[in-house]
Structures are given as structure tokens and as C-alpha cells.
Short mmCIF file of C-alpha atoms in Angstrom, two decimals:
data_model
loop_
_atom_site.label_atom_id
_atom_site.label_comp_id
_atom_site.label_asym_id
_atom_site.label_seq_id
_atom_site.Cartn_x
_atom_site.Cartn_y
_atom_site.Cartn_z
CA MET A 4 15.78 2.09 13.00
CA ASN A 5 15.45 -1.65 13.49
CA PRO A 6 12.82 -3.03 11.11
CA GLU A 7 10.25 -5.36 12.64
CA LEU A 8 10.86 -7.88 9.86
CA SER A 9 14.55 -7.85 9.06
CA ARG A 10 16.07 -10.38 6.69
CA PRO A 11 19.44 -8.94 5.75
CA LEU A 12 21.21 -10.62 2.88
CA ARG A 13 24.89 -10.01 2.37
CA LEU A 14 25.73 -8.93 -1.13
CA ASP A 15 28.59 -11.42 -1.31
CA GLN A 16 26.05 -14.24 -0.84
CA ILE A 17 24.36 -13.38 -4.15
CA GLY A 18 26.14 -15.36 -6.80
CA ALA A 19 26.75 -14.59 -10.46
CA GLY A 20 23.44 -16.15 -11.50
CA GLU A 21 20.03 -15.98 -9.90
CA SER A 22 19.43 -16.59 -6.21
CA LYS A 23 16.08 -17.46 -4.71
CA VAL A 24 15.16 -16.21 -1.24
CA GLU A 25 11.95 -16.71 0.73
CA VAL A 26 10.82 -14.55 3.64
CA ARG A 27 8.19 -15.57 6.18
CA ALA A 28 7.23 -13.37 9.13
CA GLU A 29 7.07 -14.96 12.58
CA PRO A 30 4.18 -14.22 15.00
CA GLU A 31 6.06 -11.57 17.02
CA GLU A 32 7.21 -9.86 13.81
CA ARG A 33 3.66 -9.84 12.45
CA ALA A 34 2.36 -8.29 15.69
CA ALA A 35 5.02 -5.57 15.51
CA LEU A 36 4.17 -4.87 11.86
CA ALA A 37 0.47 -4.55 12.73
CA ARG A 38 1.35 -1.92 15.33
CA ARG A 39 3.62 -0.09 12.87
CA PHE A 40 0.98 -0.03 10.12
CA GLY A 41 -1.89 0.81 12.49
CA ILE A 42 -3.96 -2.24 11.59
CA VAL A 43 -5.67 -4.88 13.72
CA ALA A 44 -3.44 -7.83 12.76
CA VAL A 45 -1.03 -9.30 10.26
CA ASP A 46 -2.04 -12.96 10.15
CA ARG A 47 0.40 -13.98 7.41
CA LEU A 48 3.23 -12.37 5.46
CA GLU A 49 5.33 -14.31 2.97
CA ALA A 50 7.53 -13.29 0.08
CA ALA A 51 9.50 -15.09 -2.58
CA PHE A 52 12.27 -13.21 -4.37
CA THR A 53 14.55 -14.04 -7.28
CA LEU A 54 17.73 -11.95 -7.08
CA HIS A 55 20.55 -11.16 -9.44
CA LYS A 56 23.27 -8.56 -9.61
CA ASP A 57 23.70 -6.08 -12.41
CA ALA A 58 26.01 -3.11 -12.95
CA SER A 59 23.93 -0.74 -10.78
CA GLY A 60 23.05 -3.00 -7.85
CA VAL A 61 20.81 -5.93 -7.01
CA ILE A 62 17.54 -6.67 -8.79
CA ALA A 63 14.84 -8.46 -6.78
CA ARG A 64 11.69 -9.70 -8.48
CA GLY A 65 9.03 -11.76 -6.83
CA HIS A 66 5.73 -11.84 -5.03
CA VAL A 67 4.53 -10.73 -1.59
CA SER A 68 1.48 -12.42 -0.13
CA GLY A 69 -0.27 -11.55 3.10
CA SER A 70 -3.44 -11.84 5.13
CA VAL A 71 -4.24 -8.93 7.41
CA VAL A 72 -7.15 -7.55 9.41
CA GLN A 73 -7.91 -3.87 9.00
CA ALA A 74 -10.56 -1.83 10.81
CA CYS A 75 -13.32 -0.16 8.80
CA VAL A 76 -12.77 3.61 8.90
CA VAL A 77 -16.50 4.15 9.52
CA THR A 78 -17.69 1.31 11.75
CA ASP A 79 -14.39 0.04 13.18
CA GLU A 80 -15.51 -3.49 12.22
CA PRO A 81 -12.64 -5.90 11.53
CA LEU A 82 -12.10 -6.53 7.81
CA PRO A 83 -10.05 -9.52 6.68
CA VAL A 84 -7.95 -8.52 3.68
CA ARG A 85 -5.68 -10.48 1.36
CA VAL A 86 -2.71 -8.71 -0.18
CA GLU A 87 -1.12 -10.16 -3.31
CA GLU A 88 1.56 -7.92 -4.81
CA ASP A 89 4.16 -8.59 -7.48
CA VAL A 90 7.37 -6.78 -6.70
CA ALA A 91 10.30 -5.52 -8.78
CA ILE A 92 13.00 -3.70 -6.81
CA ARG A 93 16.44 -2.41 -7.59
CA PHE A 94 18.67 -2.14 -4.52
CA VAL A 95 21.37 0.48 -5.11
CA PRO A 96 24.05 1.92 -2.82
CA GLU A 97 23.09 5.07 -0.95
CA PRO A 98 24.62 8.06 -2.77
CA ALA A 99 27.63 9.46 -0.94
CA ASP A 100 26.32 13.04 -1.13
CA GLY A 101 23.03 12.17 0.62
CA ALA A 102 20.87 13.12 -2.39
CA ALA A 103 18.93 9.85 -2.35
CA GLY A 104 15.41 11.27 -2.27
CA GLU A 105 15.85 14.49 -4.23
CA ASP A 106 15.05 13.26 -7.74
CA GLU A 107 11.63 11.62 -7.40
CA HIS A 108 9.75 10.70 -10.55
CA GLU A 109 6.83 8.53 -11.59
CA LEU A 110 7.80 4.99 -12.61
CA SER A 111 6.61 3.47 -15.85
CA GLY A 112 5.52 -0.17 -15.97
CA ASP A 113 8.94 -1.51 -16.94
CA GLU A 114 10.93 0.42 -14.32
CA LEU A 115 11.87 -0.93 -10.93
CA ASP A 116 11.22 0.61 -7.52
CA THR A 117 14.51 1.73 -5.99
CA ILE A 118 15.60 1.05 -2.42
CA PHE A 119 18.91 2.44 -1.20
CA TYR A 120 21.17 0.43 1.07
CA THR A 121 24.27 1.15 3.07
CA GLY A 122 27.00 -1.32 3.91
CA GLY A 123 27.16 -4.75 2.39
CA THR A 124 23.58 -5.99 2.88
CA VAL A 125 20.09 -5.55 1.48
CA ASP A 126 17.04 -6.18 3.68
CA LEU A 127 14.47 -8.37 1.96
CA GLY A 128 12.29 -8.50 5.08
CA GLU A 129 11.83 -4.75 5.13
CA ALA A 130 11.18 -4.81 1.37
CA ALA A 131 8.41 -7.39 1.94
CA ALA A 132 6.93 -5.36 4.82
CA GLU A 133 6.90 -2.14 2.79
CA THR A 134 5.29 -3.93 -0.16
CA LEU A 135 2.56 -5.27 2.12
CA ALA A 136 1.92 -1.78 3.53
CA LEU A 137 1.66 -0.28 0.04
CA GLY A 138 -0.89 -2.95 -0.91
CA LEU A 139 -3.27 -1.97 1.92
CA ASP A 140 -6.38 0.12 1.35
CA PRO A 141 -5.80 3.36 3.27
CA TYR A 142 -9.57 3.79 3.86
CA PRO A 143 -11.09 0.32 4.18
CA ARG A 144 -14.89 0.22 4.42
CA SER A 145 -17.12 -2.60 5.57
CA PRO A 146 -20.31 -3.48 3.68
CA ASN A 147 -22.23 -1.66 6.48
CA ALA A 148 -20.31 1.61 6.11
CA ALA A 149 -22.68 3.29 3.63
CA ALA A 150 -25.75 2.59 5.78
CA VAL A 151 -24.01 3.86 8.93
CA LEU A 152 -22.93 7.04 7.15
CA ARG A 153 -26.43 7.61 5.78
CA GLU A 154 -27.93 7.13 9.28
CA ALA A 155 -25.49 9.75 10.59
CA GLY A 156 -26.65 12.21 7.92
CA VAL A 157 -23.57 11.98 5.74
CA ILE A 158 -24.46 12.21 2.06
CA SER A 159 -22.53 10.86 -0.90
CA GLU A 160 -20.50 13.08 -3.23
CA GLU A 161 -23.14 12.61 -5.93
CA GLU A 162 -25.93 13.66 -3.55
CA ALA A 163 -23.89 16.69 -2.45
CA ARG A 164 -23.32 17.71 -6.07
CA LYS A 165 -27.02 17.43 -6.89
CA LYS A 166 -27.92 19.39 -3.78
CA ALA A 167 -25.43 22.13 -4.70
CA GLU A 168 -26.79 22.30 -8.23
CA ALA A 169 -30.38 22.51 -6.96
CA SER A 170 -29.58 25.32 -4.54
CA GLY A 171 -27.64 27.36 -7.12
CA PRO A 172 -29.32 30.04 -9.26
CA PHE A 173 -30.15 27.69 -12.12
CA GLY A 174 -31.44 25.05 -9.73
CA ARG A 175 -33.80 27.57 -8.13
CA LEU A 176 -35.03 28.69 -11.57
CA ALA A 177 -35.70 25.06 -12.52
CA ALA A 178 -37.65 24.56 -9.28
CA LEU A 179 -39.68 27.76 -9.95
CA LYS A 180 -40.39 26.60 -13.50
CA ASP A 181 -41.62 23.24 -12.15
CA LYS A 182 -43.91 25.01 -9.66
CA LEU A 183 -45.32 27.34 -12.34
CA GLY A 184 -45.85 24.46 -14.72
CA LYS A 185 -47.89 22.52 -12.13
CA ASN A 186 -50.32 25.45 -11.50
#
């Protein structure tokens, strides 16, 4: 797989101290990312990373910033969205036995996301692209979405719950009690 936004950094270019690296997506890369993520457009994608090596790999901390256009899942209206995500990643070598994804667990606030690499490079462009994708709302809704849904006869979860309660045995008894009380 060739990432749409590839910024490989050779491990031997990361010195003993901290290294700073900036990533900025070009127009053709942004268009390819929009297609990959199924969104209308990626207008801007930038990232700034501070890197340093430790015993287990390379630590990258920084910030990913982007401006995208998503389509409302109800109305298909274009929705401009800003993505601002802090990032903390540990790049580690791919395990030789291929067991990279077998031990998944929830990360606490002080742990780093892990990205495996092969060879002598880490890809900061792909890390920025993945961070942008994770920052997107999977079900974006425009301000008009609720009205459009209501017009189409779709009711909210709260309305559905109330309707279910009213049509259940206790709801029918309450309705009968109301009728008897009014007579």
C-alpha cells in the first residue's frame, strides 16, 4: 500500500536529542485523502511532531490540524469541519512473528498509540493522515438534519421510548385511568 500522504523519515536521521518535523499535505495528496476517507474535501492538513528515540522505538508527540468538508449523513449538505488533535505515538518495529495486532487493549491517558514499522523508516505523513481520520465525526449532521428527519417521519430515540412505554401494558392502563378520570 502506498499512502496518499507519505513522509518517510529514516531512523538514522533522528539524533540523540529531540528532532522537530513538520508535515503539510499538498493539493493532490489532500484530494487522494478525501477519496480514501469518503469525505467531500480535505482543504488543509498540517502536523508538527517532536521526535526522540527511546529503548523501544521512536516517540512522536505533536499536533495535527486540518480543515475538511464532510457531507451531512441526512441531507448530504457540505459541512466544513476543523480537526485539532494532539498526538502521542510510539513507533516500534514490527514483531518478527507477525503478532502485531493480537494483543489489543484500551490505552490510558498517559500511554502512547503504537504504530508498527518495517525497515529503517517511520512514516509521519501516514500518522498525520490517520490522526485526521480518527478526529472526524463518523455521522456528521447539519443544523437542518433534525427537521428533515422529522418531515420524513423519523422520530427521536426519546420519542420512540415514550411511544413504546405508552403502548405497553402499563401505558395502556395509564391511558384508561386518564379516560375514566375525565368522565
